[in-house]
PDB file of C-alpha atoms in Angstrom:
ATOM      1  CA  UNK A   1       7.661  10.906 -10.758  1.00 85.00           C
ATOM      2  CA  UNK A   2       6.941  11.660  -7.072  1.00 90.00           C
ATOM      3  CA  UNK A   3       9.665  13.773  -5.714  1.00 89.00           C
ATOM      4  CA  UNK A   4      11.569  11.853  -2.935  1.00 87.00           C
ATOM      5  CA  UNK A   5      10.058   9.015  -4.610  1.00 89.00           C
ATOM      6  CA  UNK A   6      11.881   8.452  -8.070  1.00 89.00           C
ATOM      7  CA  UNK A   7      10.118   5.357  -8.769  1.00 90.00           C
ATOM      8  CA  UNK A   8       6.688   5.891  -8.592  1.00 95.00           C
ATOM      9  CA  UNK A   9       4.023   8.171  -9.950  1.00 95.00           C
ATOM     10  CA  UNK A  10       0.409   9.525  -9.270  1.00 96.00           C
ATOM     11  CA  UNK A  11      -0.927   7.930 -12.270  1.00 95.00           C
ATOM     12  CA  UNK A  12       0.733   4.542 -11.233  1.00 94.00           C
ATOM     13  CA  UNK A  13      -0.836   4.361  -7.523  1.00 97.00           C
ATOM     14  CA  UNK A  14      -4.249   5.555  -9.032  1.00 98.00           C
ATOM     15  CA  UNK A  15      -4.624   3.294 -11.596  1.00 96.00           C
ATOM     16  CA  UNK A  16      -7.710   0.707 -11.220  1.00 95.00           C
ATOM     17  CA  UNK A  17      -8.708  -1.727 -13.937  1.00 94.00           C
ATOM     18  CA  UNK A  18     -11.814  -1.541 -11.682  1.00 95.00           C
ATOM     19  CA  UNK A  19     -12.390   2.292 -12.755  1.00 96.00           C
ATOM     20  CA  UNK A  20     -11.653   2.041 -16.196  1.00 96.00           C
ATOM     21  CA  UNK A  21     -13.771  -1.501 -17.047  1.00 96.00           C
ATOM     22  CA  UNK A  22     -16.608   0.659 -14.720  1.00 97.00           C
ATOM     23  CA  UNK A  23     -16.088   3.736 -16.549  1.00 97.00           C
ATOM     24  CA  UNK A  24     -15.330   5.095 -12.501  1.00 97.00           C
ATOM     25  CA  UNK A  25     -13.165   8.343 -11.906  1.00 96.00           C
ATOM     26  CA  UNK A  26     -10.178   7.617 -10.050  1.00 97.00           C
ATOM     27  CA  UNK A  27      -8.849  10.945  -9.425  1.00 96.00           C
ATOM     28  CA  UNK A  28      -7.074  12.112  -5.914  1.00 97.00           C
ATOM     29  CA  UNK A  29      -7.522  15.288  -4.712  1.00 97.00           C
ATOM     30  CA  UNK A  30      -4.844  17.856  -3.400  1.00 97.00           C
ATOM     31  CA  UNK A  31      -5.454  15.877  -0.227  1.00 97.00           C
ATOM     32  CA  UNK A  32      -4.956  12.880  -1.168  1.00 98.00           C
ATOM     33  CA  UNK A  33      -2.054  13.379  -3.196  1.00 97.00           C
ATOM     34  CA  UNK A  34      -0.603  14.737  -0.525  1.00 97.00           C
ATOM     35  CA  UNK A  35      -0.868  11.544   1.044  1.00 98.00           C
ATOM     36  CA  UNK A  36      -0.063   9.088  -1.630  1.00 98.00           C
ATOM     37  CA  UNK A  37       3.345  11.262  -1.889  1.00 97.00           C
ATOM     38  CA  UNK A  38       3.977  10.345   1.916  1.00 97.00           C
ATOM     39  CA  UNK A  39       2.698   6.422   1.229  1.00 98.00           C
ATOM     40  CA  UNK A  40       6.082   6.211  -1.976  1.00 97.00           C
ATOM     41  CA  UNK A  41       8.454   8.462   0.089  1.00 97.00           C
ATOM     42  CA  UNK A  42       8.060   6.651   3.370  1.00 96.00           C
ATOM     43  CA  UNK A  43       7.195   2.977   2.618  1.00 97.00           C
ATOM     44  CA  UNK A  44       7.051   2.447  -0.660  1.00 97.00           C
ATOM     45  CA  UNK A  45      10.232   4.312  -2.305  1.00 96.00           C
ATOM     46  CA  UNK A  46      12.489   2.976   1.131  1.00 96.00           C
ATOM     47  CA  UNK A  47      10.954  -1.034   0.555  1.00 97.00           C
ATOM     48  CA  UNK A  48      12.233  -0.650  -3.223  1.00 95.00           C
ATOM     49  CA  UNK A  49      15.371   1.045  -2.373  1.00 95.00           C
ATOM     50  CA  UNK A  50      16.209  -1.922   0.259  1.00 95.00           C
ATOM     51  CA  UNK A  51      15.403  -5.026  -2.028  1.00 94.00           C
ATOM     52  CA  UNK A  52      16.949  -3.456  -5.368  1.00 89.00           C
ATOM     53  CA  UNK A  53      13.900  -4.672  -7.411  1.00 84.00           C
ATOM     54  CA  UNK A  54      10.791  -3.547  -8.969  1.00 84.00           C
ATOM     55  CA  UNK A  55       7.814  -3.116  -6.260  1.00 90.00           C
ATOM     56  CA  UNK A  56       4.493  -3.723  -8.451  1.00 92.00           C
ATOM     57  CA  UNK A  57       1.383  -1.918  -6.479  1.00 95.00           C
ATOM     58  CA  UNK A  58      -2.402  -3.522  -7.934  1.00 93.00           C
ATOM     59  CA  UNK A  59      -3.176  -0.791  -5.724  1.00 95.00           C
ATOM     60  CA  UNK A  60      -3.230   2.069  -3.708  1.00 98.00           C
ATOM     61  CA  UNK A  61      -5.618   5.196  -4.214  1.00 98.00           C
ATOM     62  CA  UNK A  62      -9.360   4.231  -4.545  1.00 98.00           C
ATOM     63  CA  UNK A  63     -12.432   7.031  -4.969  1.00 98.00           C
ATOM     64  CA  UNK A  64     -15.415   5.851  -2.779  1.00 98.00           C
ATOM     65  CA  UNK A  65     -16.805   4.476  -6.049  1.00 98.00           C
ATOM     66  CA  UNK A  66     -13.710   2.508  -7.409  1.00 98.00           C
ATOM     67  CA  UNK A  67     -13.505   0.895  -3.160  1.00 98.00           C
ATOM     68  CA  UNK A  68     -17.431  -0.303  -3.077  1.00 97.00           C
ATOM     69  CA  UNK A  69     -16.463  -1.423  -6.503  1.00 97.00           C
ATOM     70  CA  UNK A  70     -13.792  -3.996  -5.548  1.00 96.00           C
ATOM     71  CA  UNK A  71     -15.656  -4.294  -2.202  1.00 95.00           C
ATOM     72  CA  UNK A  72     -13.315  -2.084  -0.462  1.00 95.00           C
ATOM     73  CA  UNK A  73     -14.042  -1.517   3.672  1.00 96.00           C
ATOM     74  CA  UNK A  74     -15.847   1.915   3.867  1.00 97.00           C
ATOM     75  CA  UNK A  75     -12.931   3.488   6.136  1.00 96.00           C
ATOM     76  CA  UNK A  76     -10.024   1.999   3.921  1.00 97.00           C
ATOM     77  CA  UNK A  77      -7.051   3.824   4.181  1.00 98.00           C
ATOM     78  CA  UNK A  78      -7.289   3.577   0.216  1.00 98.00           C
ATOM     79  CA  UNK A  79      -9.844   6.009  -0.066  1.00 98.00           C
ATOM     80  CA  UNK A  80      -7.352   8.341   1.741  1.00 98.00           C
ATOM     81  CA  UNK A  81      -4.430   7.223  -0.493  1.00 98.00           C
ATOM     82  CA  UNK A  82      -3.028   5.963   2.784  1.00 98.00           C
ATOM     83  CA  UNK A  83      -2.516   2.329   1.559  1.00 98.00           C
ATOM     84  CA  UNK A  84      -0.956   0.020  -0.987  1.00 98.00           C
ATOM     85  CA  UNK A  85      -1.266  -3.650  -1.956  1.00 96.00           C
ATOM     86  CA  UNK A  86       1.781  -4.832  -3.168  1.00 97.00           C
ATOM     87  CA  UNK A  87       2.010  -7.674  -5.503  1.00 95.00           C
ATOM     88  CA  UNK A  88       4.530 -10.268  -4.175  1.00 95.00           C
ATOM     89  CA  UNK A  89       5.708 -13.316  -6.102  1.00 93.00           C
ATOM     90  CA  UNK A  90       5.845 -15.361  -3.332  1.00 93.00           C
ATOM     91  CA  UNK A  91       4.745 -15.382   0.468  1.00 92.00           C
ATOM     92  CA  UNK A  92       8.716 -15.950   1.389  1.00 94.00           C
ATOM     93  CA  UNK A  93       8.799 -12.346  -0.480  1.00 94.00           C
ATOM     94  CA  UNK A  94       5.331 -11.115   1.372  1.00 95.00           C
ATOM     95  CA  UNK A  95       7.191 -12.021   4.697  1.00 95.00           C
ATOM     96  CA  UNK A  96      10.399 -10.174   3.753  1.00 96.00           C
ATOM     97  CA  UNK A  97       8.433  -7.410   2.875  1.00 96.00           C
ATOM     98  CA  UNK A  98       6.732  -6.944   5.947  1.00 96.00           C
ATOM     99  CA  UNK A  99       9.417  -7.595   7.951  1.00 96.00           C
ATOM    100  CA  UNK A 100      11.452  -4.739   6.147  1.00 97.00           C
ATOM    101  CA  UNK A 101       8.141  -2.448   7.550  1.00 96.00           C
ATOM    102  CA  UNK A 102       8.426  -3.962  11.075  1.00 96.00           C
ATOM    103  CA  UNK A 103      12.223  -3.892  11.166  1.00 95.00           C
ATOM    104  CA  UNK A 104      11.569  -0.389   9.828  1.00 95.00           C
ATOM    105  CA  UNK A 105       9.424   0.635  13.151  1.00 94.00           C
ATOM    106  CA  UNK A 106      11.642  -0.833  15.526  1.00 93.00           C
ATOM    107  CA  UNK A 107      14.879   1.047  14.011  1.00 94.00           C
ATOM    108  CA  UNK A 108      13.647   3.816  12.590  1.00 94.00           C
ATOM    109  CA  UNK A 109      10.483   5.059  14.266  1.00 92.00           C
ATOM    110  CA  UNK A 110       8.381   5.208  11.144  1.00 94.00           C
ATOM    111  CA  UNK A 111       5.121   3.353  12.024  1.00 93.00           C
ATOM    112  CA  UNK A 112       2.808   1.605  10.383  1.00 95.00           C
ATOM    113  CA  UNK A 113      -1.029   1.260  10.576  1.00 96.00           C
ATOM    114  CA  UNK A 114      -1.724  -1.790   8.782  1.00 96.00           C
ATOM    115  CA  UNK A 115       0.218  -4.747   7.959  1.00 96.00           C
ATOM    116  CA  UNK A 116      -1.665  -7.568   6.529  1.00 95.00           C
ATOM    117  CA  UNK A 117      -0.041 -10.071   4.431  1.00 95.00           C
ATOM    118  CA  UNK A 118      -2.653 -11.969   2.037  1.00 93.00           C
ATOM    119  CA  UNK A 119      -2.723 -15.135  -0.368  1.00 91.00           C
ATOM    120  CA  UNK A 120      -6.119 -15.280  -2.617  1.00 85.00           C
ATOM    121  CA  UNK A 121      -7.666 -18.624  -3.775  1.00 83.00           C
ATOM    122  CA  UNK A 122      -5.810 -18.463  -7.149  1.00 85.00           C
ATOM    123  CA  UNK A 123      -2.453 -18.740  -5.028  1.00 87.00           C
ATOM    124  CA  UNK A 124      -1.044 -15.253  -5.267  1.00 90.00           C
ATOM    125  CA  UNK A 125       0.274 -13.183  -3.073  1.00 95.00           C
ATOM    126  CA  UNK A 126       0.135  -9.356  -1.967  1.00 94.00           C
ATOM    127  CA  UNK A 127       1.109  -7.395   0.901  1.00 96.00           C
ATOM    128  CA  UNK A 128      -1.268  -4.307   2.492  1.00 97.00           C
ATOM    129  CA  UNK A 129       0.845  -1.564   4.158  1.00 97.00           C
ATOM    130  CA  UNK A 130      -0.734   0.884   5.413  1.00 97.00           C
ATOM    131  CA  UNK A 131      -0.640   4.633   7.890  1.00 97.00           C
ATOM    132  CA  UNK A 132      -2.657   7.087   9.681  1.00 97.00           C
ATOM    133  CA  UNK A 133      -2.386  10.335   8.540  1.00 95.00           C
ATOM    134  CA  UNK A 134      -2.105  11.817  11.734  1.00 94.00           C
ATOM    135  CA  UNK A 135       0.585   9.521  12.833  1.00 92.00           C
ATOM    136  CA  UNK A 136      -1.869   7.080  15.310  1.00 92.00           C
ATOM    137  CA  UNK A 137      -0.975   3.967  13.653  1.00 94.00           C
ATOM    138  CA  UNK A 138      -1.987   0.569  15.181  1.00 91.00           C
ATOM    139  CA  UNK A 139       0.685  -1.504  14.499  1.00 92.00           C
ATOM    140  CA  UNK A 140      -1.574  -3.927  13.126  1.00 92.00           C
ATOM    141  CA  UNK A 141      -0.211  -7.532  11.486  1.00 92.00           C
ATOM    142  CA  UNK A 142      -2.232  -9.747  10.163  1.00 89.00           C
ATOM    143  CA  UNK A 143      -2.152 -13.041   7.625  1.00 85.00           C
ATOM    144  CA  UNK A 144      -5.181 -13.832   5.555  1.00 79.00           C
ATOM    145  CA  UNK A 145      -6.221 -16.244   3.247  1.00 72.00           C
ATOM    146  CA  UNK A 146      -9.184 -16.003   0.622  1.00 64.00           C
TER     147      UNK A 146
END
């Protein structure tokens, strides 16, 4: 377990079906583990903590290789281990979600880079949460569909 982040581990916000079909490393450095412990103490631990239920990530560190895999953006915040997806069963969830982040910012302070809620052709849903290290964080919302 993370510390500060009792429900969520290294191993489970590095693990990529991607990398191991591929045969890909998917291993963070001190760096990015570093970060990735930030991501599940500030937004990920806090989100599960509020809603009382189990917050399922198909994502959140990516090695350059694993991201132009998947067909990742170049300057992800996943290749930082700045970023999660978060698999949501429905949008009404993805839109609770993200207004827990936004509600979060306006109370709290605690920023956000990227907020981009997402529904892909098969019908399901995720939400993308992401920060800047360095604490310049957009404030970015957006809703796509694939």
């Amino acid at each position: 377990m993370i510390s500060g982040a009792t429900n969520f581990t290294y191993d489970e916000l590095c693990r990529s079906t991607t990398a191991t079909t591929k045969g890909l490393s998917n291993n963070p450095t001190e760096e990015v583990q570093k970060n990735l412990k930030r991501l599940a103490q500030q937004y990920l631990q806090p989100l599960r903590d509020h809603f009382g239920c189990q917050i399922i990530i198909n994502s959140a560190y990516r090695a350059p290789m694993v991201n132009k895999a998947v067909g990742g953006s170049p300057t992800s915040w996943h290749l930082k281990g700045c970023a999660a997806d978060i698999r949501c069963p429905s949008a009404y969830v993805a839109v609770q979600y993200a207004n827990f982040f936004i509600d979060r910012f306006e109370k709290q302070g605690v920023g956000f880079d990227e907020l981009f809620l997402s529904r892909s052709r098969n019908g399901g849903y995720w939400l993308h949460v992401s920060y800047s290290p360095t604490g310049d964080n957009r404030l970015r919302c957006q809703i796509m569909i694939y």
